[in-house]
Amino acid sequence: MFRIRRKDPSLLPAFRQLGRLASIRGDLGEALAFDAFASRLAAIHAGPWPSCEELATLAAGADHTRERLVELCTAVADQGADQTIAAELARLPADLVSLARTPGFDFSHLHRLARDLDATTFADFAGLCASGPPDEADLVQRLRTTLPGLRRHRRRVPLGRAVEVADTLHAALEHPAAHILACQPVGSLRRYDATVGDITLLVAVPDPNAWLGRVLDQLAAADIRHRGRRSATVLVQGEEVTLRAVPPEELGCALVWYTGSRAHVEQLGRRARARDLLLTPTALLDPRGYPQLCSTEAAVYDALGLPCIPHELRHGDDEIARAERGDLPALVARTHICGDLHLHSLWSDGRDPIERMLRSARRLGYEYAAITDHSQSAAASRVLTVDRLERQRDEVAALRERFPGFGILHGAEVDILPNGRLDFPDEVLARLDIVLASLHDDAGQDRARLTARYVAAIRHPLVNVITHPTNRLVGRRSGYDVDFDQLFDAAARTGTALEIDGAPGHLDMDDVLARRAVAAGVTIVINSDCHMAERLGRQMEFGVGTARRAGVMPAAVLNTRPLNEVRAFIARKRAARGA
């Protein structure tokens, strides 16, 4: 039963507002019910205020929304109208909520964005700023003024978390009756940015509106943040995900538009206008408004006189000019990777035994893998003492017998100590097939001292790889302040590889540093730094994606080479020790 104060004056305006919020959210049934309830309240305001029982009867006339009406009436009575409306506002997509809290935007603006323009995310708003409809010039100008501040304060999701959430939804959508022709993450997730603004899946289906309706009908109402004509925002594992449904003939333009980056799409838009075309999310339009439909991204770029630009390179820098010159790099791909040189096991902080890690590597088609557990000073749950390292060597020797034809390198990830020395003595390191060196603690040292520690390790003749060179933690900790020009010069001179670490917490080096390293002549190695067998492939994909963002080609990557060449790379530096 409702707990309503007699003649509560806040109930009527509250339900007017709640009806508008339901409409913005796309729940038209709830919006109509709330409006009807408010109209009935308005009619009785002129006469005696009904009893609680009579109010319950009013709610009962609202069919399936009665429970919601009861819930909200109670909330208004207990918490007040403002708090109830604020709680309902928070059920909208986060970017709409941010706009609602910005001066100059009210519910009417949100309604035009969400209902009329199907725009609920930052990417949608940025697209409207680039090519919004002329009759919404005032709204577009408000967005242009607001978006820079909104961008600065937006929450971004680490790439690993975003992929996990997107994969969960993708798996839920995939069933024989779904009639899905394509399903592709877009935006910064597809471009392998370390953090993601919008988690968005683009789905090609024959009937987008009907398909989206069927999907949403299977979800709990509380998990639906917005229901539009061809898009919806839903909650998956507590994260917002936008679903966009398009017919297959529009897939090419939609992929280009929603993959971004916005700067890249704006440059393509200018190129289209120079050809009397208008680039939109659905088609290329000629001056008469007739659509040139493109089912593939390659068709879009071809219409603009360009080869298809890899999505990882769409930064809005010089990639279009390079494409026009025929100067795009032939990027490294997952299929180029011959092995993984940074794996952990139960001997340190890994979750699986060595054998399971090796089986996973072999299933991925690798020719070799290196077991590189943490040395004795690492702050891991378990570490390798010299004695344990020797016992691990025996296990590796036995596994070589069980994995004929598969190269198993026995190595270690050795800490670089605050004094620049390594965590194992040289006589121990010399018995390893490969030595990885890393900083896991800055020891409160400044830029010069950190740089000196790295350079000392790079110059050590038994160190082959520097792992995760900045030791950043994505979304939690920035990387070390180091003079990378010195590191790159030392690595190039000594034949020491620098790592792109595919662990989603690291993604280190990032694309900016990796591009600089390759330009300086440094050999790159792309590793998974994996601690669980089931994640080995995915983390390598993250590493390769980061390398592709940097424009890295296969020749610059150590582990695109066969095992004999990897061993030769290691041997050359060791030979210099005795020179």
PDB file of N, CA and C in Angstrom, residues 527-561:
ATOM      1  N   ASN A 527      54.947 -10.031 -26.158  1.00  0.00           N
ATOM      2  CA  ASN A 527      54.708 -11.160 -25.259  1.00  0.00           C
ATOM      3  C   ASN A 527      53.366 -11.028 -24.558  1.00  0.00           C
ATOM      4  N   SER A 528      52.885 -12.155 -24.053  1.00  0.00           N
ATOM      5  CA  SER A 528      51.609 -12.140 -23.328  1.00  0.00           C
ATOM      6  C   SER A 528      51.789 -11.847 -21.842  1.00  0.00           C
ATOM      7  N   ASP A 529      52.977 -12.126 -21.286  1.00  0.00           N
ATOM      8  CA  ASP A 529      53.171 -12.029 -19.831  1.00  0.00           C
ATOM      9  C   ASP A 529      52.037 -12.761 -19.124  1.00  0.00           C
ATOM     10  N   CYS A 530      51.726 -13.951 -19.627  1.00  0.00           N
ATOM     11  CA  CYS A 530      50.502 -14.623 -19.196  1.00  0.00           C
ATOM     12  C   CYS A 530      50.744 -15.481 -17.962  1.00  0.00           C
ATOM     13  N   HIS A 531      49.753 -15.473 -17.074  1.00  0.00           N
ATOM     14  CA  HIS A 531      49.802 -16.237 -15.832  1.00  0.00           C
ATOM     15  C   HIS A 531      48.761 -17.357 -15.811  1.00  0.00           C
ATOM     16  N   MET A 532      47.914 -17.428 -16.847  1.00  0.00           N
ATOM     17  CA  MET A 532      46.881 -18.456 -16.938  1.00  0.00           C
ATOM     18  C   MET A 532      46.832 -18.968 -18.368  1.00  0.00           C
ATOM     19  N   ALA A 533      46.794 -20.285 -18.528  1.00  0.00           N
ATOM     20  CA  ALA A 533      46.844 -20.880 -19.861  1.00  0.00           C
ATOM     21  C   ALA A 533      45.690 -20.415 -20.741  1.00  0.00           C
ATOM     22  N   GLU A 534      44.506 -20.269 -20.163  1.00  0.00           N
ATOM     23  CA  GLU A 534      43.340 -19.927 -20.975  1.00  0.00           C
ATOM     24  C   GLU A 534      43.390 -18.506 -21.524  1.00  0.00           C
ATOM     25  N   ARG A 535      44.253 -17.661 -20.962  1.00  0.00           N
ATOM     26  CA  ARG A 535      44.309 -16.271 -21.407  1.00  0.00           C
ATOM     27  C   ARG A 535      45.489 -15.986 -22.331  1.00  0.00           C
ATOM     28  N   LEU A 536      46.264 -17.007 -22.644  1.00  0.00           N
ATOM     29  CA  LEU A 536      47.498 -16.780 -23.385  1.00  0.00           C
ATOM     30  C   LEU A 536      47.215 -16.156 -24.754  1.00  0.00           C
ATOM     31  N   GLY A 537      46.238 -16.696 -25.459  1.00  0.00           N
ATOM     32  CA  GLY A 537      45.931 -16.174 -26.787  1.00  0.00           C
ATOM     33  C   GLY A 537      45.381 -14.765 -26.755  1.00  0.00           C
ATOM     34  N   ARG A 538      44.466 -14.492 -25.825  1.00  0.00           N
ATOM     35  CA  ARG A 538      43.853 -13.168 -25.761  1.00  0.00           C
ATOM     36  C   ARG A 538      44.892 -12.110 -25.414  1.00  0.00           C
ATOM     37  N   GLN A 539      45.787 -12.404 -24.471  1.00  0.00           N
ATOM     38  CA  GLN A 539      46.778 -11.395 -24.095  1.00  0.00           C
ATOM     39  C   GLN A 539      47.784 -11.154 -25.213  1.00  0.00           C
ATOM     40  N   MET A 540      48.076 -12.177 -26.000  1.00  0.00           N
ATOM     41  CA  MET A 540      48.923 -11.937 -27.172  1.00  0.00           C
ATOM     42  C   MET A 540      48.197 -11.030 -28.165  1.00  0.00           C
ATOM     43  N   GLU A 541      46.889 -11.205 -28.308  1.00  0.00           N
ATOM     44  CA  GLU A 541      46.123 -10.315 -29.191  1.00  0.00           C
ATOM     45  C   GLU A 541      46.222  -8.871 -28.722  1.00  0.00           C
ATOM     46  N   PHE A 542      46.157  -8.647 -27.411  1.00  0.00           N
ATOM     47  CA  PHE A 542      46.304  -7.289 -26.888  1.00  0.00           C
ATOM     48  C   PHE A 542      47.679  -6.725 -27.244  1.00  0.00           C
ATOM     49  N   GLY A 543      48.709  -7.544 -27.095  1.00  0.00           N
ATOM     50  CA  GLY A 543      50.052  -7.083 -27.431  1.00  0.00           C
ATOM     51  C   GLY A 543      50.190  -6.761 -28.901  1.00  0.00           C
ATOM     52  N   VAL A 544      49.661  -7.635 -29.750  1.00  0.00           N
ATOM     53  CA  VAL A 544      49.728  -7.391 -31.195  1.00  0.00           C
ATOM     54  C   VAL A 544      48.915  -6.155 -31.559  1.00  0.00           C
ATOM     55  N   GLY A 545      47.741  -5.992 -30.944  1.00  0.00           N
ATOM     56  CA  GLY A 545      46.934  -4.802 -31.217  1.00  0.00           C
ATOM     57  C   GLY A 545      47.663  -3.527 -30.858  1.00  0.00           C
ATOM     58  N   THR A 546      48.372  -3.532 -29.732  1.00  0.00           N
ATOM     59  CA  THR A 546      49.157  -2.364 -29.328  1.00  0.00           C
ATOM     60  C   THR A 546      50.272  -2.102 -30.325  1.00  0.00           C
ATOM     61  N   ALA A 547      50.933  -3.174 -30.783  1.00  0.00           N
ATOM     62  CA  ALA A 547      51.997  -3.019 -31.780  1.00  0.00           C
ATOM     63  C   ALA A 547      51.448  -2.461 -33.087  1.00  0.00           C
ATOM     64  N   ARG A 548      50.277  -2.909 -33.490  1.00  0.00           N
ATOM     65  CA  ARG A 548      49.673  -2.411 -34.729  1.00  0.00           C
ATOM     66  C   ARG A 548      49.319  -0.932 -34.602  1.00  0.00           C
ATOM     67  N   ARG A 549      48.865  -0.511 -33.431  1.00  0.00           N
ATOM     68  CA  ARG A 549      48.621   0.922 -33.214  1.00  0.00           C
ATOM     69  C   ARG A 549      49.889   1.734 -33.459  1.00  0.00           C
ATOM     70  N   ALA A 550      51.032   1.119 -33.158  1.00  0.00           N
ATOM     71  CA  ALA A 550      52.319   1.802 -33.326  1.00  0.00           C
ATOM     72  C   ALA A 550      52.852   1.700 -34.746  1.00  0.00           C
ATOM     73  N   GLY A 551      52.155   0.972 -35.617  1.00  0.00           N
ATOM     74  CA  GLY A 551      52.645   0.808 -36.984  1.00  0.00           C
ATOM     75  C   GLY A 551      53.795  -0.173 -37.097  1.00  0.00           C
ATOM     76  N   VAL A 552      53.922  -1.090 -36.135  1.00  0.00           N
ATOM     77  CA  VAL A 552      55.045  -2.034 -36.122  1.00  0.00           C
ATOM     78  C   VAL A 552      54.852  -3.088 -37.211  1.00  0.00           C
ATOM     79  N   MET A 553      55.930  -3.364 -37.938  1.00  0.00           N
ATOM     80  CA  MET A 553      55.921  -4.383 -38.982  1.00  0.00           C
ATOM     81  C   MET A 553      56.610  -5.654 -38.483  1.00  0.00           C
ATOM     82  N   PRO A 554      56.347  -6.803 -39.108  1.00  0.00           N
ATOM     83  CA  PRO A 554      56.876  -8.074 -38.595  1.00  0.00           C
ATOM     84  C   PRO A 554      58.392  -8.112 -38.454  1.00  0.00           C
ATOM     85  N   ALA A 555      59.113  -7.480 -39.360  1.00  0.00           N
ATOM     86  CA  ALA A 555      60.576  -7.567 -39.331  1.00  0.00           C
ATOM     87  C   ALA A 555      61.168  -6.970 -38.065  1.00  0.00           C
ATOM     88  N   ALA A 556      60.436  -6.072 -37.411  1.00  0.00           N
ATOM     89  CA  ALA A 556      60.954  -5.427 -36.200  1.00  0.00           C
ATOM     90  C   ALA A 556      60.715  -6.253 -34.946  1.00  0.00           C
ATOM     91  N   VAL A 557      60.024  -7.392 -35.073  1.00  0.00           N
ATOM     92  CA  VAL A 557      59.570  -8.152 -33.906  1.00  0.00           C
ATOM     93  C   VAL A 557      60.356  -9.456 -33.784  1.00  0.00           C
ATOM     94  N   LEU A 558      60.997  -9.639 -32.650  1.00  0.00           N
ATOM     95  CA  LEU A 558      61.842 -10.814 -32.436  1.00  0.00           C
ATOM     96  C   LEU A 558      61.071 -12.112 -32.576  1.00  0.00           C
ATOM     97  N   ASN A 559      59.893 -12.196 -31.955  1.00  0.00           N
ATOM     98  CA  ASN A 559      59.193 -13.479 -31.938  1.00  0.00           C
ATOM     99  C   ASN A 559      58.276 -13.703 -33.132  1.00  0.00           C
ATOM    100  N   THR A 560      58.521 -12.974 -34.224  1.00  0.00           N
ATOM    101  CA  THR A 560      57.985 -13.389 -35.526  1.00  0.00           C
ATOM    102  C   THR A 560      58.994 -14.282 -36.242  1.00  0.00           C
ATOM    103  N   ARG A 561      60.143 -14.478 -35.635  1.00  0.00           N
ATOM    104  CA  ARG A 561      61.228 -15.236 -36.258  1.00  0.00           C
ATOM    105  C   ARG A 561      61.222 -16.674 -35.748  1.00  0.00           C
TER     106      ARG A 561
END
